[in-house]
CSV table of C-alpha atoms and ligand atoms in Angstrom, one decimal:
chain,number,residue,atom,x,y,z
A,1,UNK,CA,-10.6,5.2,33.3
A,2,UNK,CA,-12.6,7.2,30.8
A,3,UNK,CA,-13.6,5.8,27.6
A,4,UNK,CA,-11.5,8.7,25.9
A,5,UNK,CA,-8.6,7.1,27.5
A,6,UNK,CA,-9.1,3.5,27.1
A,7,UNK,CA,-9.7,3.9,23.8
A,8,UNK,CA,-6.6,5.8,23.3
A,9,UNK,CA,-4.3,3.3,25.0
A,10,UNK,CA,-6.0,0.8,22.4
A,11,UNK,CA,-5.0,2.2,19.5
A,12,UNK,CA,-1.8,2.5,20.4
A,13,UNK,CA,-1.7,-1.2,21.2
A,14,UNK,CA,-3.2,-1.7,17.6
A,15,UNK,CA,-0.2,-0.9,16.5
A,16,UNK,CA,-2.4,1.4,14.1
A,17,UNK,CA,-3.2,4.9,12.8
A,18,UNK,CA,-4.6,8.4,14.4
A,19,UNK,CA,-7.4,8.8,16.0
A,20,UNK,CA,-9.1,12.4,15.9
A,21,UNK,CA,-10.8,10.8,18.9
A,22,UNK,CA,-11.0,14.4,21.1
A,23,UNK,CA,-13.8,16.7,20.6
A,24,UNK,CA,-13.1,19.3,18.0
A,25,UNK,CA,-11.2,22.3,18.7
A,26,UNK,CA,-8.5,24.3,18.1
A,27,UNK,CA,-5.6,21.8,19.8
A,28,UNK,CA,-7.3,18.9,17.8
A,29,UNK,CA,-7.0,21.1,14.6
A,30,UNK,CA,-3.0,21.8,14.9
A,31,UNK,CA,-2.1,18.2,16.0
A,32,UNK,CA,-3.5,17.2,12.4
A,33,UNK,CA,-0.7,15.9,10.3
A,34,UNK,CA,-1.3,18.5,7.1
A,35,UNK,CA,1.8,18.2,5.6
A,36,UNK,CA,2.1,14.5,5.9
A,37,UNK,CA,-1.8,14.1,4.7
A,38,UNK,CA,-1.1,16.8,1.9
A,39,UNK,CA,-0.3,14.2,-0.8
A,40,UNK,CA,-4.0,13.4,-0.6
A,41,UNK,CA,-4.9,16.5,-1.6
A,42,UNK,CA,-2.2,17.2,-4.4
A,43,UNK,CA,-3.4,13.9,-6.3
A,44,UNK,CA,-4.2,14.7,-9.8
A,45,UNK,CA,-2.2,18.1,-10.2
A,46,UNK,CA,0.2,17.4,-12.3
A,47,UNK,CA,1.2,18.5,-15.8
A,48,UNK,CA,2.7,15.3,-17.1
A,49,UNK,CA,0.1,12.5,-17.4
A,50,UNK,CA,2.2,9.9,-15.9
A,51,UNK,CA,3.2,12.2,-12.7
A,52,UNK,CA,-0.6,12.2,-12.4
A,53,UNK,CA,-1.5,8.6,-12.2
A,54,UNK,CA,1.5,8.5,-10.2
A,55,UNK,CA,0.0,10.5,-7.5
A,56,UNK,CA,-2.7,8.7,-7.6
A,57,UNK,CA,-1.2,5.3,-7.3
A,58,UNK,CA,0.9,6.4,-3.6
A,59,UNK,CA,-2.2,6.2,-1.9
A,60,UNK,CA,-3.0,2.6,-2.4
A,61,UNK,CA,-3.1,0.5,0.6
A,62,UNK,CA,0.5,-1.3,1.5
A,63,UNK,CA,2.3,-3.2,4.8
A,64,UNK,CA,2.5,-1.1,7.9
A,65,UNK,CA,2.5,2.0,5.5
A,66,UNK,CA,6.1,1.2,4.1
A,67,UNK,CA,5.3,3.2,0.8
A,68,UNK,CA,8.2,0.9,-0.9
A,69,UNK,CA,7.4,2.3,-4.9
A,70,UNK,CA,9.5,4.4,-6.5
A,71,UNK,CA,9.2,5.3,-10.2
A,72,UNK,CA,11.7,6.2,-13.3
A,73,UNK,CA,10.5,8.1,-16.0
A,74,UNK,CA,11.9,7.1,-18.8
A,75,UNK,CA,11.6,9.2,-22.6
A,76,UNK,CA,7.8,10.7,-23.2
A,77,UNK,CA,5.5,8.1,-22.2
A,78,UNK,CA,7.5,5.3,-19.8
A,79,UNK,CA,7.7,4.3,-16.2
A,80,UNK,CA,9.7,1.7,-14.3
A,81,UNK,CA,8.6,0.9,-11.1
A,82,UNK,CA,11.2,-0.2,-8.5
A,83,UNK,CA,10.4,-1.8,-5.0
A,84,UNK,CA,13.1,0.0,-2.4
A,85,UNK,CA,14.6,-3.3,-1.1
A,86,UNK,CA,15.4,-0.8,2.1
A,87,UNK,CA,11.5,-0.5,3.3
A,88,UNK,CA,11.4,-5.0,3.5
A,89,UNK,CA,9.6,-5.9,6.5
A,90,UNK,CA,11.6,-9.1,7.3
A,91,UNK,CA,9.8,-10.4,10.3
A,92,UNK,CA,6.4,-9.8,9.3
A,93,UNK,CA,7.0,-10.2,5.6
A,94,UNK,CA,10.4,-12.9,5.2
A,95,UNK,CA,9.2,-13.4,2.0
A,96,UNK,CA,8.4,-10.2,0.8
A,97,UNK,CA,4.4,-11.7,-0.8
A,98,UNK,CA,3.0,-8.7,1.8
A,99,UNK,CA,4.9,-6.3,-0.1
A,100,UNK,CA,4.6,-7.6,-3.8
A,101,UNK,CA,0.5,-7.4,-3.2
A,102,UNK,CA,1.2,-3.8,-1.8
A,103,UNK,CA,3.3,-3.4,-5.2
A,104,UNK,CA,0.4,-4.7,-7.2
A,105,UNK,CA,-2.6,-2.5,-5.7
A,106,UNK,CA,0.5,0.5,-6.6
A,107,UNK,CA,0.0,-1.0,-10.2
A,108,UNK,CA,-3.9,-1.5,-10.6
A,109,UNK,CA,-4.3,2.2,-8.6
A,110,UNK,CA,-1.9,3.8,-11.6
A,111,UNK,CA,-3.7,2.0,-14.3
A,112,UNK,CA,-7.2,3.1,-12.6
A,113,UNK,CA,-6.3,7.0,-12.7
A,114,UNK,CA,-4.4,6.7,-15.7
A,115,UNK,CA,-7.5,5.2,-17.5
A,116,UNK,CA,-9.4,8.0,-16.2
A,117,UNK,CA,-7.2,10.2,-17.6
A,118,UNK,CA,-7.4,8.9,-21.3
A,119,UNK,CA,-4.8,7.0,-21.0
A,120,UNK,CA,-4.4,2.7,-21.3
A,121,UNK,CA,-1.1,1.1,-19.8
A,122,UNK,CA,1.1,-1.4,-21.6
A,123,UNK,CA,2.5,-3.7,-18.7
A,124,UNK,CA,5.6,-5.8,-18.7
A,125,UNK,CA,5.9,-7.1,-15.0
A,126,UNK,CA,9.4,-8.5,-13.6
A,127,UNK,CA,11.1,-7.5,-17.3
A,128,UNK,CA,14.5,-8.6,-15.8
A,129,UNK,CA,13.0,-11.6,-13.7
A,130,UNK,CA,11.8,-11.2,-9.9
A,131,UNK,CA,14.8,-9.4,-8.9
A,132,UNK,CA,14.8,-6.5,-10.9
A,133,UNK,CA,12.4,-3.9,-11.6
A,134,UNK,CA,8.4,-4.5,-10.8
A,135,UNK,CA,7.0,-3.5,-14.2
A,136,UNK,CA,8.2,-1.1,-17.3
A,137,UNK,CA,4.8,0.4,-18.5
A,138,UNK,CA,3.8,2.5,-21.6
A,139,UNK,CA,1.0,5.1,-21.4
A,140,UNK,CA,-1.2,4.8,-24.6
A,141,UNK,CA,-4.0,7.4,-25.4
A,142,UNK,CA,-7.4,5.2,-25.2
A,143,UNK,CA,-9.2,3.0,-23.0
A,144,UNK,CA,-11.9,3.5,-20.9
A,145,UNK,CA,-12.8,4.9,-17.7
A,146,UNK,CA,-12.9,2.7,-14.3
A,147,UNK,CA,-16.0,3.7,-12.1
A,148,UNK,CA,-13.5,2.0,-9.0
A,149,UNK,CA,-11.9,5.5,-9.6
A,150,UNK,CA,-14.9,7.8,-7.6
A,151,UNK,CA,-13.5,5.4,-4.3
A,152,UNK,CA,-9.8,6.6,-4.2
A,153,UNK,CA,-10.4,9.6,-1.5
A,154,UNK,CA,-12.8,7.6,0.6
A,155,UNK,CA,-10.6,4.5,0.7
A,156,UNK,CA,-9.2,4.1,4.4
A,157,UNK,CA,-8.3,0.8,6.7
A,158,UNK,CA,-10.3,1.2,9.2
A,159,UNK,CA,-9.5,-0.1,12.3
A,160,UNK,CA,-12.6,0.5,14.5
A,161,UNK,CA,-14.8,-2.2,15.7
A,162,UNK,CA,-17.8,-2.1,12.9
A,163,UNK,CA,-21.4,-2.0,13.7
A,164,UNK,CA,-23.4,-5.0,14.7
A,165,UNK,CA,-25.2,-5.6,11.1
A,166,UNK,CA,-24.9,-8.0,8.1
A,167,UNK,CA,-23.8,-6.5,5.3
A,168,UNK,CA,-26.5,-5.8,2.8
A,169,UNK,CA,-27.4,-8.2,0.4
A,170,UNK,CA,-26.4,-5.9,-2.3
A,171,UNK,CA,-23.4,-5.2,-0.7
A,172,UNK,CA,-22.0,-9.1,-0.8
A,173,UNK,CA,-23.3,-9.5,-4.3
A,174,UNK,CA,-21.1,-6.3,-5.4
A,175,UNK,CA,-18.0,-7.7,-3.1
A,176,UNK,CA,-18.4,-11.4,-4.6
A,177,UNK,CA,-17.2,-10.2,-8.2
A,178,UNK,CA,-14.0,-9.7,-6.3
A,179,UNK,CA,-13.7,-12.1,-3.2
A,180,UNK,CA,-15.0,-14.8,-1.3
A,181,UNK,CA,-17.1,-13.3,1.5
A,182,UNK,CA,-17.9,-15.0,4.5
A,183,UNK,CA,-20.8,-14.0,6.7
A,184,UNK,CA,-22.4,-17.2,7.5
A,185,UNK,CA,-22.4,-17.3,11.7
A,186,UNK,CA,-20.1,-20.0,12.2
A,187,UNK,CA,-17.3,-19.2,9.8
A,188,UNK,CA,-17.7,-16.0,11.5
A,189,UNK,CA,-17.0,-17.0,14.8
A,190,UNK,CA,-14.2,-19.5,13.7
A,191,UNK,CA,-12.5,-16.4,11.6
A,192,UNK,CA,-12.9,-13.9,14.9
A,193,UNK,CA,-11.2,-16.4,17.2
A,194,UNK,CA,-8.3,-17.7,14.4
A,195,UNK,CA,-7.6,-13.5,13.5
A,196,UNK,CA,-7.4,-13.0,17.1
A,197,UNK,CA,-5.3,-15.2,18.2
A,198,UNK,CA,-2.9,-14.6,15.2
A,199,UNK,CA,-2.9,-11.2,16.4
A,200,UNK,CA,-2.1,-11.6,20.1
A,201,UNK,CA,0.6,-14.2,19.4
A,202,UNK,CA,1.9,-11.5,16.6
A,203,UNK,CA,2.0,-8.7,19.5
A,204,UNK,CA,3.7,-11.2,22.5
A,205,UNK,CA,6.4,-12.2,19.9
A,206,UNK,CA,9.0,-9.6,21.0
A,207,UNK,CA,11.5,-9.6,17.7
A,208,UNK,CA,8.1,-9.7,15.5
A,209,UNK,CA,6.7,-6.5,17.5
A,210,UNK,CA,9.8,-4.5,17.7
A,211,UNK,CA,9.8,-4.5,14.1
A,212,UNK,CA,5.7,-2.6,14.1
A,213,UNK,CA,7.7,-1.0,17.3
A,214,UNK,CA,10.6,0.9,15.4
A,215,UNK,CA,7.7,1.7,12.7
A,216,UNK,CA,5.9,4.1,15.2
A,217,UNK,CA,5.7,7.1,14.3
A,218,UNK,CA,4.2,9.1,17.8
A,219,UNK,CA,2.7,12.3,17.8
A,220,UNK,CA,2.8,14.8,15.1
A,221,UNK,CA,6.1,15.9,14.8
A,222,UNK,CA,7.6,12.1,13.8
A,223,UNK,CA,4.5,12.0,11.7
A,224,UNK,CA,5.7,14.8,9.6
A,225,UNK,CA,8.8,13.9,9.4
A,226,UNK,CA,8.5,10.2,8.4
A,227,UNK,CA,5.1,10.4,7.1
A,228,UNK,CA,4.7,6.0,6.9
A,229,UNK,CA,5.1,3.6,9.2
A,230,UNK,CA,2.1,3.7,12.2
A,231,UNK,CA,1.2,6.6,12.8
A,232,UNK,CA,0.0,7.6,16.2
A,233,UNK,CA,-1.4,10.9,16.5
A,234,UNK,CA,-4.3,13.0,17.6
A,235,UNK,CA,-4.2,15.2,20.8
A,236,UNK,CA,-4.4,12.2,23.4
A,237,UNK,CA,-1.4,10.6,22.3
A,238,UNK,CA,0.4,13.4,22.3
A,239,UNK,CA,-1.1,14.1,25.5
A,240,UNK,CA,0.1,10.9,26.8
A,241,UNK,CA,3.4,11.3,25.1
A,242,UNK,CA,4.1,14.6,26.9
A,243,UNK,CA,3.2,13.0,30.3
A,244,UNK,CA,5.5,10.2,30.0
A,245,UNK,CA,2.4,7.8,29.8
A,246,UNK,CA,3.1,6.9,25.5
A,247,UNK,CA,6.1,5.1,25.5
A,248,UNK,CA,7.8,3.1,22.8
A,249,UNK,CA,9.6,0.7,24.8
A,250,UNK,CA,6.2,-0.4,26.6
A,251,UNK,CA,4.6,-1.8,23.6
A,252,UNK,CA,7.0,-4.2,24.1
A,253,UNK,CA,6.2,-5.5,27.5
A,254,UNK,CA,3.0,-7.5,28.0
A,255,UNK,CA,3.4,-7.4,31.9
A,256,UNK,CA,2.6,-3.4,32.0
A,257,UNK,CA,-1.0,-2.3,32.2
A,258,UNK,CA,-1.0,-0.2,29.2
A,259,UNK,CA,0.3,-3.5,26.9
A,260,UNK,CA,-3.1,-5.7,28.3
A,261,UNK,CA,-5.3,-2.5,28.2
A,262,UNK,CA,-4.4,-2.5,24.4
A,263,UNK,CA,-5.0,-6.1,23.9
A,264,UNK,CA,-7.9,-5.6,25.4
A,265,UNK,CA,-9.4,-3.1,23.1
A,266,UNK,CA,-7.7,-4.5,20.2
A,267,UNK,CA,-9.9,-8.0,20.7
A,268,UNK,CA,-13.0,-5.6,21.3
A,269,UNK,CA,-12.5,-3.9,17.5
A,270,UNK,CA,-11.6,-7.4,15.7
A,271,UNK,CA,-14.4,-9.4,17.6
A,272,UNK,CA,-17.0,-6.4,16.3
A,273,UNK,CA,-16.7,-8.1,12.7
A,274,UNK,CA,-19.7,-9.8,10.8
A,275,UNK,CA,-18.2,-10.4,7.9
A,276,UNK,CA,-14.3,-11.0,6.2
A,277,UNK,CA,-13.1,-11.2,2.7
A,278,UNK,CA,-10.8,-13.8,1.4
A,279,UNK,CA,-8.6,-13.7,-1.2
A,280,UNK,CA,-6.6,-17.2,-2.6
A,281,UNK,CA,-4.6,-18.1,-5.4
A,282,UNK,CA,-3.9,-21.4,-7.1
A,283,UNK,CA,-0.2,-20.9,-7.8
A,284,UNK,CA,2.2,-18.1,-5.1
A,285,UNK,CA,4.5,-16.9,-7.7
A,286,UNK,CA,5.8,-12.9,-7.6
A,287,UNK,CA,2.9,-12.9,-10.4
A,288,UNK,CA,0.4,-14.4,-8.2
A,289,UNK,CA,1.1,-12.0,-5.5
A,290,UNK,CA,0.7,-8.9,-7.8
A,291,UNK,CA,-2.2,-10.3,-8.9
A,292,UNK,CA,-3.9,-10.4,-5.6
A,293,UNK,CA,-2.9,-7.1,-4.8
A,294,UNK,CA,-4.6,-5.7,-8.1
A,295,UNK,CA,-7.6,-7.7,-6.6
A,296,UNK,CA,-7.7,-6.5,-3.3
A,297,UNK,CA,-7.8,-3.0,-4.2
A,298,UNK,CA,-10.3,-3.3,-6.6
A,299,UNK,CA,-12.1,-4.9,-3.8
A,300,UNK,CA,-11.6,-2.4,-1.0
A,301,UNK,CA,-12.5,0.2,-3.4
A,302,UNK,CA,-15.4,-1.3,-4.9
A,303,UNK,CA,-16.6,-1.8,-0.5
A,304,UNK,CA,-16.1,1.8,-0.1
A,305,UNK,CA,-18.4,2.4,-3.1
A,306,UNK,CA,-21.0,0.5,-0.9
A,307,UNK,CA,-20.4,2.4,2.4
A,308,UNK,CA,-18.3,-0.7,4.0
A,309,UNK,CA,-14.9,-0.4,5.9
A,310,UNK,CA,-12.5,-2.6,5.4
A,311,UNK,CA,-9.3,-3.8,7.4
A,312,UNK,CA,-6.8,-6.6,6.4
A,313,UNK,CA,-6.4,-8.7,9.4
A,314,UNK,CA,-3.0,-10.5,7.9
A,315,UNK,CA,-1.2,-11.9,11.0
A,316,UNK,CA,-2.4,-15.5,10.4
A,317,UNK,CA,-1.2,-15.7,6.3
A,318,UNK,CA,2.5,-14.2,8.2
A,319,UNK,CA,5.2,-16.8,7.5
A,320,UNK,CA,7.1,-17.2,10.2
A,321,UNK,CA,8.1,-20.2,12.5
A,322,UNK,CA,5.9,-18.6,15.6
A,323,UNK,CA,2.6,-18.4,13.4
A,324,UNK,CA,3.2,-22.0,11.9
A,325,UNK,CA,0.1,-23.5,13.5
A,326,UNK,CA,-2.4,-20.2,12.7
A,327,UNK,CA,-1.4,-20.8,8.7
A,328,UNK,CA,-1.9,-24.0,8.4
A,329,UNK,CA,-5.3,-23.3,10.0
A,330,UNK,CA,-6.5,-20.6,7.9
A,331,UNK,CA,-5.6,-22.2,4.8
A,332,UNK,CA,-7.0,-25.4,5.7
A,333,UNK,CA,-10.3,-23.2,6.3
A,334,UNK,CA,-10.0,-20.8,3.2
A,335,UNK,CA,-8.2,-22.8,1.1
A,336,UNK,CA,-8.1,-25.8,-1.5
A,337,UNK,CA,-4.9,-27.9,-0.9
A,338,UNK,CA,-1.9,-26.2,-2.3
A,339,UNK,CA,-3.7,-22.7,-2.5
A,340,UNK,CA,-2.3,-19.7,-0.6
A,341,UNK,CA,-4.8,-17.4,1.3
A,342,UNK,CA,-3.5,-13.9,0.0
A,343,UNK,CA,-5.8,-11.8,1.7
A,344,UNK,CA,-8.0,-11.8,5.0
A,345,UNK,CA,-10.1,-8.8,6.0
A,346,UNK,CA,-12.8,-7.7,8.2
A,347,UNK,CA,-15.5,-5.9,6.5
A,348,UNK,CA,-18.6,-3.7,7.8
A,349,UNK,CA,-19.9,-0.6,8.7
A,350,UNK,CA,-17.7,1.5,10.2
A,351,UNK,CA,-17.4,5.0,11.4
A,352,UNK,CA,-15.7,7.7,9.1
A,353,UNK,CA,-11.5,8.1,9.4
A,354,UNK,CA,-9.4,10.5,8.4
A,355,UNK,CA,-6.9,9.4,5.8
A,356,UNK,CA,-3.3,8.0,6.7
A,357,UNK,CA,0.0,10.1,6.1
A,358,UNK,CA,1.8,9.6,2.5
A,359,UNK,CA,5.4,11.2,1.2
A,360,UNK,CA,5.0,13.1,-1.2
A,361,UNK,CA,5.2,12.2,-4.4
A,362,UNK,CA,8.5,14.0,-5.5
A,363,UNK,CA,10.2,11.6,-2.9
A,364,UNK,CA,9.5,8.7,-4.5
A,365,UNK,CA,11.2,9.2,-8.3
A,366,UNK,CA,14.5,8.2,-9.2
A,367,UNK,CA,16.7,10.1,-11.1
A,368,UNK,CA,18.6,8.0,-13.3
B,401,FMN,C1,-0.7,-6.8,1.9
B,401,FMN,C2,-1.2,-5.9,3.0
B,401,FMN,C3,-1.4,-6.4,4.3
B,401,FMN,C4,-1.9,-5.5,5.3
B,401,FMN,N1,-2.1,-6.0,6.5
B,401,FMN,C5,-2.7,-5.2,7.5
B,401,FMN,C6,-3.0,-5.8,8.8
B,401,FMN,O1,-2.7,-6.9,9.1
B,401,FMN,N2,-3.6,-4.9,9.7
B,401,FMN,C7,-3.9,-3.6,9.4
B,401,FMN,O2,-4.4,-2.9,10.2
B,401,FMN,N3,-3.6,-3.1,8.1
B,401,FMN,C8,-3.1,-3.9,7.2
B,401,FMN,N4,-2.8,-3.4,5.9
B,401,FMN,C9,-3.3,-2.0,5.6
B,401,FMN,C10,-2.1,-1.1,5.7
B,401,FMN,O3,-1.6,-0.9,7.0
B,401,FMN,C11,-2.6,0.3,5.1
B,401,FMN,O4,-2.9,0.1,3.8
B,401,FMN,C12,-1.6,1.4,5.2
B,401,FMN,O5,-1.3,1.7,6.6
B,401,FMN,C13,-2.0,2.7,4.5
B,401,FMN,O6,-3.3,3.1,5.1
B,401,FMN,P1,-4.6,3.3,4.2
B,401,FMN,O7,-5.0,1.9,3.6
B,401,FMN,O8,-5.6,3.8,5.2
B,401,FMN,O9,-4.3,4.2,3.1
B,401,FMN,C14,-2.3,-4.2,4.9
B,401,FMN,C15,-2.2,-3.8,3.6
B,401,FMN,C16,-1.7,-4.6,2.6
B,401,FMN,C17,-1.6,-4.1,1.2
């Protein structure tokens, strides 16, 4: 088997995004999702201020690319910003803490561009308790700029193996303002094999997989037209799709080739990790959560202003019963008793991605 094609068949067992893996060329070119990466490219042109933070903000990192924000524009100068119940991940996320830090990266993202705009945010979160609306926010003339900002268009998860190098002293000492990092050797080796593991039990647990299953979105044409999810395109998967070799019903099944191939490749990228980033928090209220995801984006961006890749590597924080034994593990690794472990990510060099598909931002306001 070519490397080409093993490499393929891993990302699609990674459950994960793209891969502009073929030489360039002119098939390479129109498989490229333009329309569902074009949201990336409109951020920022906008008349009204808060349509402009706004298109900022829906390209924040969030679970299996869900995109669950939508926002209400209220008078002149207000927002409310809903959760869509609809996009819950319920066997990955039963609790919905995955989502909530998704919400809360939404919310530091928008106060980032909006502060580079001019503008400071006045935010009320959970106004109507955890059940209603996320926050109601005012835009306020004033403030000052966030340098996190120059990160936004470089941020990416990227899913690659990274290089076989610490990360520069530098580096950690930037990161540590935002996380723990661990790079010692043997938490490293602990954290490979614990993330691992996690991982392959999250894959051979059929109801959990069928859920990252019916999020697929193969080849370009699903792409486009539900731009979230994981999306797996490039011209080898489609390739592979129009063969009859990509199939959605075989990520199911561990006993076919294809299934172990991906395992296979999937262990290669996670075990090519030197260093992860931790995130805990004393208490694990709605609050706590969107607190962590304000952190973890301000942390991812603040790596990519160092030249580091970063990729959550969440299957062992998941609660449910199948992953009992990973949790208690990680948090009695990361975590004082009675703390919750957030956020766990690999983090090094990695080689340059393209960015992941977004909806536009049109799709995502309510009209009251
Ligand atoms: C709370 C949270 C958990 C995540 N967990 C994982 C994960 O376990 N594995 C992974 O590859 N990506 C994970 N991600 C990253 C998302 O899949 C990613 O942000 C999304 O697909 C959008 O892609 P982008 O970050 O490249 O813009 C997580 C993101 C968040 C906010």
């Amino acid at each position: 088997m070519t490397y080409s094609r093993r490499k393929m068949i891993g990302l699609i067992g990674g459950g994960v995004v793209l891969a502009a893996t073929a030489s360039a060329g002119g098939f390479l070119a129109t498989r490229r999702p333009t329309r569902a990466l074009a949201p990336w490219a409109s951020a920022g042109n906008y008349a009204d201020p808060r349509m402009r933070a706004l298109s900022y903000a829906i390209l924040s990192p969030n679970p299996h690319n869900r995109q669950p924000w939508v926002a209400e524009l209220q008078g002149e100068d207000r927002l409310i910003i809903h959760r869509d119940k609809t996009r819950n991940l319920p066997a990955t996320d039963p609790f919905d803490r995955q989502l909530t830090i998704g919400m809360g990266c939404f919310l530091e993202l928008l106060r980032i561009a909006a502060a580079d705009d001019g503008f400071v945010l006045q935010t009320d979160l959970f106004p109507l308790g955890e059940d209603g609306p996320v926050a109601e926010i005012r835009f306020e003339k004033g403030g000052a700029k966030d340098p996190l900002f120059a990160h936004v268009f470089d941020r990416h998860t990227n899913r690659n193996g990274y290089e076989d190098r610490a990360i520069s002293a530098d580096a950690q000492t930037a990161l540590a303002k935002f996380a723990t990092i661990k790079s010692a050797q043997g938490d490293v080796a602990v954290l490979r094999d614990l993330t691992w593991q996690a991982m392959e039990i999250e894959m051979k647990t059929r109801h959990v997989m069928q859920e990252s299953v019916d999020l697929m979105r193969l080849g370009k044409a699903e792409i486009e037209a539900n731009p979230d999810g994981i999306s797996l395109g490039g011209p080898f998967l489609e390739s592979l799709k129009l063969v009859g070799m990509l199939r959605r019903e075989d990520q199911l099944d561990p006993t076919t080739s294809g299934f172990k191939q991906a395992l296979d490749m999937i262990q290669k990228a996670m075990n090519a990790t030197n260093a992860y980033a931790v995130l805990t928090s004393k208490g694990n209220t709605r609050i706590d959560q969107i607190h962590a995801g304000r952190d973890w984006i301000r942390l991812h961006l603040a790596a990519t202003g160092q030249g580091l890749a970063m990729q959550p590597v969440s299957q062992s924080l998941q609660e449910y019963p199948e992953m009992a034994k990973q949790y208690a593990q990680v948090h009695e690794l990361l975590a004082k008793p009675g703390e919750t472990v957030q956020m766990l990510g690999r983090v090094g060099y990695g080689p340059a991605i393209d960015a992941s598909p977004r909806w536009p931002l049109e799709t995502r306001i309510a009209h009251g």
